[in-house]
C-alpha positions as a LaTeX table, in Angstrom:
\begin{tabular}{lrrr}
\hline
Residue & $x$ (\AA) & $y$ (\AA) & $z$ (\AA) \\
\hline
Met1 & 119.76 & 72.53 & 61.49 \\
Arg2 & 116.09 & 73.32 & 61.77 \\
Gln3 & 116.14 & 72.85 & 65.55 \\
Asp4 & 119.17 & 75.14 & 65.84 \\
Ala5 & 117.35 & 77.76 & 63.79 \\
Gln6 & 114.37 & 77.51 & 66.13 \\
Lys7 & 116.53 & 77.79 & 69.25 \\
Ala8 & 118.41 & 80.86 & 68.04 \\
Pro9 & 115.44 & 83.27 & 68.25 \\
Leu10 & 114.60 & 81.95 & 71.73 \\
His11 & 118.19 & 82.46 & 72.85 \\
Asp12 & 118.23 & 85.99 & 71.46 \\
His13 & 114.91 & 86.74 & 73.15 \\
Ser14 & 116.25 & 85.43 & 76.46 \\
Leu15 & 119.32 & 87.66 & 76.17 \\
Arg16 & 117.14 & 90.66 & 75.39 \\
Gln17 & 114.95 & 89.95 & 78.40 \\
Ser18 & 118.01 & 89.65 & 80.65 \\
Gly19 & 119.37 & 92.90 & 79.24 \\
Asn20 & 116.07 & 94.64 & 79.89 \\
Leu21 & 116.05 & 93.35 & 83.46 \\
Cys22 & 119.62 & 94.62 & 84.01 \\
Arg23 & 118.71 & 98.08 & 82.79 \\
Cys24 & 115.57 & 98.20 & 84.93 \\
Gly25 & 117.48 & 96.89 & 87.94 \\
Met26 & 120.17 & 99.56 & 87.65 \\
Leu27 & 117.61 & 102.35 & 87.36 \\
Leu28 & 115.55 & 101.04 & 90.28 \\
Gly29 & 118.66 & 100.77 & 92.45 \\
Leu30 & 119.52 & 104.40 & 91.79 \\
Ala31 & 116.00 & 105.67 & 92.52 \\
Pro32 & 115.47 & 106.85 & 96.13 \\
Gly33 & 113.73 & 104.13 & 98.11 \\
Pro34 & 113.49 & 102.71 & 101.64 \\
Asp35 & 116.35 & 100.23 & 101.21 \\
Asn36 & 119.00 & 102.53 & 99.74 \\
Ile37 & 118.04 & 105.33 & 102.15 \\
Phe38 & 118.45 & 102.80 & 104.97 \\
Val39 & 121.91 & 101.84 & 103.68 \\
Ile40 & 123.06 & 105.43 & 103.25 \\
Thr41 & 121.82 & 106.45 & 106.72 \\
Leu42 & 123.48 & 103.59 & 108.59 \\
Ser43 & 126.68 & 103.85 & 106.53 \\
Ala44 & 127.04 & 107.57 & 107.25 \\
Leu45 & 126.38 & 106.92 & 110.94 \\
Asn46 & 128.45 & 103.75 & 111.47 \\
Gly47 & 130.97 & 103.56 & 108.63 \\
Arg48 & 131.65 & 101.59 & 105.47 \\
Arg49 & 131.95 & 98.17 & 107.05 \\
Ala50 & 128.64 & 98.56 & 108.84 \\
Gly51 & 127.00 & 99.71 & 105.62 \\
Leu52 & 128.27 & 96.66 & 103.72 \\
Gln53 & 126.92 & 94.37 & 106.43 \\
Val54 & 123.51 & 96.02 & 106.09 \\
Val55 & 123.71 & 95.57 & 102.31 \\
Leu56 & 124.38 & 91.85 & 102.73 \\
Gly57 & 121.33 & 91.60 & 104.98 \\
Leu58 & 119.12 & 93.44 & 102.49 \\
Cys59 & 120.28 & 91.25 & 99.62 \\
Ser60 & 119.68 & 88.13 & 101.71 \\
Gly61 & 116.12 & 89.37 & 102.09 \\
Leu62 & 115.87 & 89.69 & 98.30 \\
Val63 & 116.95 & 86.05 & 98.01 \\
Leu64 & 114.02 & 85.06 & 100.23 \\
His65 & 111.64 & 87.22 & 98.18 \\
Thr66 & 112.86 & 85.58 & 94.96 \\
Leu67 & 112.27 & 82.12 & 96.43 \\
Ala68 & 108.82 & 83.21 & 97.60 \\
Val69 & 107.91 & 84.30 & 94.06 \\
Ala70 & 109.31 & 81.12 & 92.51 \\
Phe71 & 107.42 & 78.85 & 94.92 \\
Gly72 & 104.18 & 80.86 & 94.75 \\
Val73 & 104.23 & 82.10 & 98.35 \\
Ala74 & 104.25 & 85.73 & 97.21 \\
Ala75 & 101.00 & 85.23 & 95.30 \\
Leu76 & 99.34 & 83.85 & 98.44 \\
Ile77 & 100.49 & 86.83 & 100.53 \\
Lys78 & 99.30 & 89.26 & 97.86 \\
Ala79 & 95.88 & 87.58 & 97.88 \\
Ser80 & 95.65 & 87.66 & 101.68 \\
Ala81 & 94.91 & 91.04 & 103.24 \\
Leu82 & 95.66 & 89.58 & 106.68 \\
Ala83 & 99.11 & 88.30 & 105.68 \\
Phe84 & 99.96 & 91.62 & 104.03 \\
Leu85 & 98.84 & 93.53 & 107.14 \\
Ala86 & 100.79 & 91.22 & 109.46 \\
Leu87 & 104.01 & 91.72 & 107.49 \\
Lys88 & 103.43 & 95.46 & 107.37 \\
Ile89 & 102.87 & 95.68 & 111.13 \\
Cys90 & 106.10 & 93.76 & 111.73 \\
Gly91 & 107.99 & 96.09 & 109.40 \\
Val92 & 106.58 & 99.27 & 110.93 \\
Gly93 & 107.22 & 98.00 & 114.44 \\
Tyr94 & 110.82 & 97.13 & 113.64 \\
Leu95 & 111.51 & 100.52 & 112.06 \\
Leu96 & 110.02 & 102.30 & 115.07 \\
Tyr97 & 112.20 & 100.12 & 117.31 \\
Leu98 & 115.27 & 101.26 & 115.35 \\
Ala99 & 114.07 & 104.87 & 115.58 \\
Leu100 & 113.73 & 104.63 & 119.36 \\
Gly101 & 117.22 & 103.18 & 119.62 \\
Ala102 & 118.64 & 105.98 & 117.47 \\
Phe103 & 116.90 & 108.69 & 119.52 \\
Arg104 & 118.24 & 107.21 & 122.75 \\
Ala105 & 121.76 & 106.48 & 121.49 \\
Gly106 & 124.73 & 108.40 & 122.85 \\
Pro107 & 127.86 & 109.32 & 120.88 \\
Gln108 & 129.91 & 106.38 & 122.12 \\
Gln109 & 127.32 & 103.90 & 120.85 \\
Ala110 & 127.61 & 105.26 & 117.35 \\
Ser111 & 131.40 & 105.08 & 117.36 \\
Thr112 & 131.61 & 101.49 & 118.59 \\
Ala113 & 128.76 & 99.94 & 116.58 \\
Pro114 & 130.79 & 98.81 & 113.53 \\
Gln115 & 133.30 & 96.86 & 115.63 \\
Ser116 & 130.85 & 95.11 & 117.95 \\
Ser117 & 127.60 & 94.52 & 116.10 \\
Gly118 & 128.31 & 93.15 & 112.62 \\
Lys119 & 125.77 & 90.35 & 113.00 \\
Arg120 & 123.19 & 92.78 & 114.37 \\
Leu121 & 123.67 & 95.12 & 111.41 \\
Tyr122 & 123.29 & 92.20 & 108.99 \\
Leu123 & 120.06 & 91.21 & 110.74 \\
Arg124 & 118.83 & 94.80 & 110.57 \\
Gly125 & 119.14 & 94.74 & 106.80 \\
Leu126 & 117.54 & 91.30 & 106.57 \\
Val127 & 114.57 & 92.11 & 108.80 \\
Met128 & 114.11 & 95.53 & 107.18 \\
Asn129 & 113.76 & 93.88 & 103.77 \\
Val130 & 111.81 & 90.75 & 104.68 \\
Thr131 & 109.15 & 92.58 & 106.70 \\
Asn132 & 108.35 & 95.01 & 103.88 \\
Pro133 & 105.47 & 93.41 & 101.95 \\
Lys134 & 105.80 & 96.01 & 99.20 \\
Val135 & 109.16 & 94.50 & 98.21 \\
Leu136 & 107.58 & 91.05 & 97.97 \\
Ile137 & 104.66 & 92.32 & 95.90 \\
Phe138 & 107.07 & 94.24 & 93.67 \\
Phe139 & 109.08 & 91.10 & 92.98 \\
Leu140 & 105.85 & 89.23 & 92.23 \\
Ala141 & 104.90 & 91.83 & 89.63 \\
Phe142 & 108.41 & 92.50 & 88.31 \\
Leu143 & 110.25 & 89.21 & 87.78 \\
Pro144 & 107.57 & 87.28 & 85.81 \\
Gln145 & 107.56 & 90.04 & 83.18 \\
Phe146 & 110.99 & 88.83 & 82.03 \\
Ala147 & 110.18 & 85.10 & 82.08 \\
Thr148 & 108.91 & 83.35 & 78.96 \\
Pro149 & 107.59 & 79.74 & 79.03 \\
Ala150 & 109.23 & 79.12 & 75.64 \\
Asn151 & 112.64 & 79.63 & 77.26 \\
Gly152 & 112.17 & 76.78 & 79.72 \\
Pro153 & 110.65 & 76.19 & 83.16 \\
Val154 & 109.47 & 79.50 & 84.60 \\
Phe155 & 110.57 & 78.40 & 88.08 \\
Trp156 & 114.24 & 78.35 & 87.08 \\
Gln157 & 113.88 & 81.52 & 85.07 \\
Ile158 & 112.51 & 83.35 & 88.12 \\
Leu159 & 115.45 & 82.15 & 90.20 \\
Ser160 & 118.03 & 83.20 & 87.61 \\
Leu161 & 116.36 & 86.56 & 86.94 \\
Gly162 & 116.12 & 87.20 & 90.67 \\
Gly163 & 119.80 & 86.34 & 91.00 \\
Val164 & 120.74 & 88.90 & 88.35 \\
Phe165 & 118.62 & 91.58 & 90.05 \\
Ile166 & 120.16 & 90.79 & 93.44 \\
Leu167 & 123.69 & 90.99 & 92.01 \\
Ile168 & 122.96 & 94.43 & 90.54 \\
Thr169 & 121.48 & 95.57 & 93.86 \\
Leu170 & 124.49 & 94.23 & 95.76 \\
Ile171 & 126.91 & 96.20 & 93.57 \\
Glu172 & 124.95 & 99.46 & 93.62 \\
Phe173 & 124.12 & 99.39 & 97.33 \\
Ser174 & 127.74 & 98.51 & 98.18 \\
Leu175 & 128.84 & 101.63 & 96.31 \\
Phe176 & 126.29 & 103.65 & 98.29 \\
Ala177 & 127.66 & 102.18 & 101.53 \\
Leu178 & 131.27 & 102.96 & 100.61 \\
Leu179 & 130.49 & 106.53 & 99.57 \\
Ala180 & 128.25 & 107.31 & 102.54 \\
Gly181 & 130.58 & 105.53 & 104.94 \\
Ser182 & 133.46 & 107.77 & 103.90 \\
Leu183 & 131.54 & 110.68 & 105.45 \\
Arg184 & 131.41 & 109.08 & 108.89 \\
Asn185 & 134.51 & 110.77 & 110.30 \\
Val186 & 133.21 & 114.15 & 109.14 \\
Leu187 & 129.67 & 113.64 & 110.39 \\
Thr188 & 130.60 & 112.08 & 113.73 \\
Gly189 & 133.76 & 114.02 & 114.51 \\
Ser190 & 132.42 & 115.36 & 117.81 \\
Pro191 & 130.02 & 114.00 & 120.44 \\
Arg192 & 127.52 & 116.74 & 119.66 \\
Val193 & 127.53 & 115.96 & 115.94 \\
Gln194 & 127.19 & 112.25 & 116.72 \\
Ile195 & 124.09 & 112.93 & 118.79 \\
Ile196 & 122.61 & 115.08 & 116.02 \\
Met197 & 123.30 & 112.30 & 113.49 \\
Asn198 & 121.58 & 109.79 & 115.78 \\
Arg199 & 118.52 & 112.04 & 115.90 \\
Val200 & 118.55 & 112.44 & 112.12 \\
Ala201 & 118.76 & 108.66 & 111.74 \\
Gly202 & 115.81 & 108.31 & 114.11 \\
Leu203 & 113.75 & 110.71 & 112.00 \\
Val204 & 114.67 & 108.76 & 108.85 \\
Phe205 & 113.49 & 105.52 & 110.45 \\
Val206 & 110.23 & 107.18 & 111.56 \\
Gly207 & 109.71 & 108.45 & 108.01 \\
Leu208 & 110.30 & 104.99 & 106.54 \\
Ala209 & 107.88 & 103.51 & 109.09 \\
Ala210 & 105.20 & 106.06 & 108.16 \\
Lys211 & 105.68 & 105.37 & 104.46 \\
Leu212 & 105.32 & 101.64 & 105.03 \\
Ala213 & 102.29 & 102.12 & 107.32 \\
Leu214 & 100.49 & 104.12 & 104.61 \\
Ser215 & 101.27 & 101.62 & 101.85 \\
Gln216 & 98.33 & 99.78 & 100.34 \\
Arg217 & 98.01 & 96.27 & 98.95 \\
Leu218 & 97.85 & 96.42 & 95.15 \\
\hline
\end{tabular}
């Protein structure tokens, strides 16, 4: 009886921590940021299916970030200015590569992308997320706040908390993709509008690259 009485407060505390993480995760997902802007832009340009493939790629990147935090890799990258810079350069370079492709794209490329490049869109989301060191540092600072040694091994807590956060992100970003993707026929109804949308997407990618380039290691 005494052991059950001791476990009850810990269980309640664990539930409160999970609830707090869910609330924070929902608010963070709704706040404008590089990942959801990326999803909305590509969904509006290429359609719902393409947007969902990008979302899966982004969430796969979050899985890798969660594992990095749990295994301590994130702490090493945070401590290393060189590793942080290397990741940032990769991320900026990739975004500029996407921007160049968007600026050069013709209307037919935009209309055929969802049918022919599902794997490529998934990889875009994955690379976009993994090469952003700010996401990794955020996870390193965010997830441990909700882990308590009294509730068990912190390693498993980090994995479970990360899983909850990723599930919330998957749901919210999928909704963004579905909503933005529904605008595709309106926004790309003519070759001229398609070209304009490609240019807008290119500017968005350049803006995201600039934001990442100016980011500093905490």
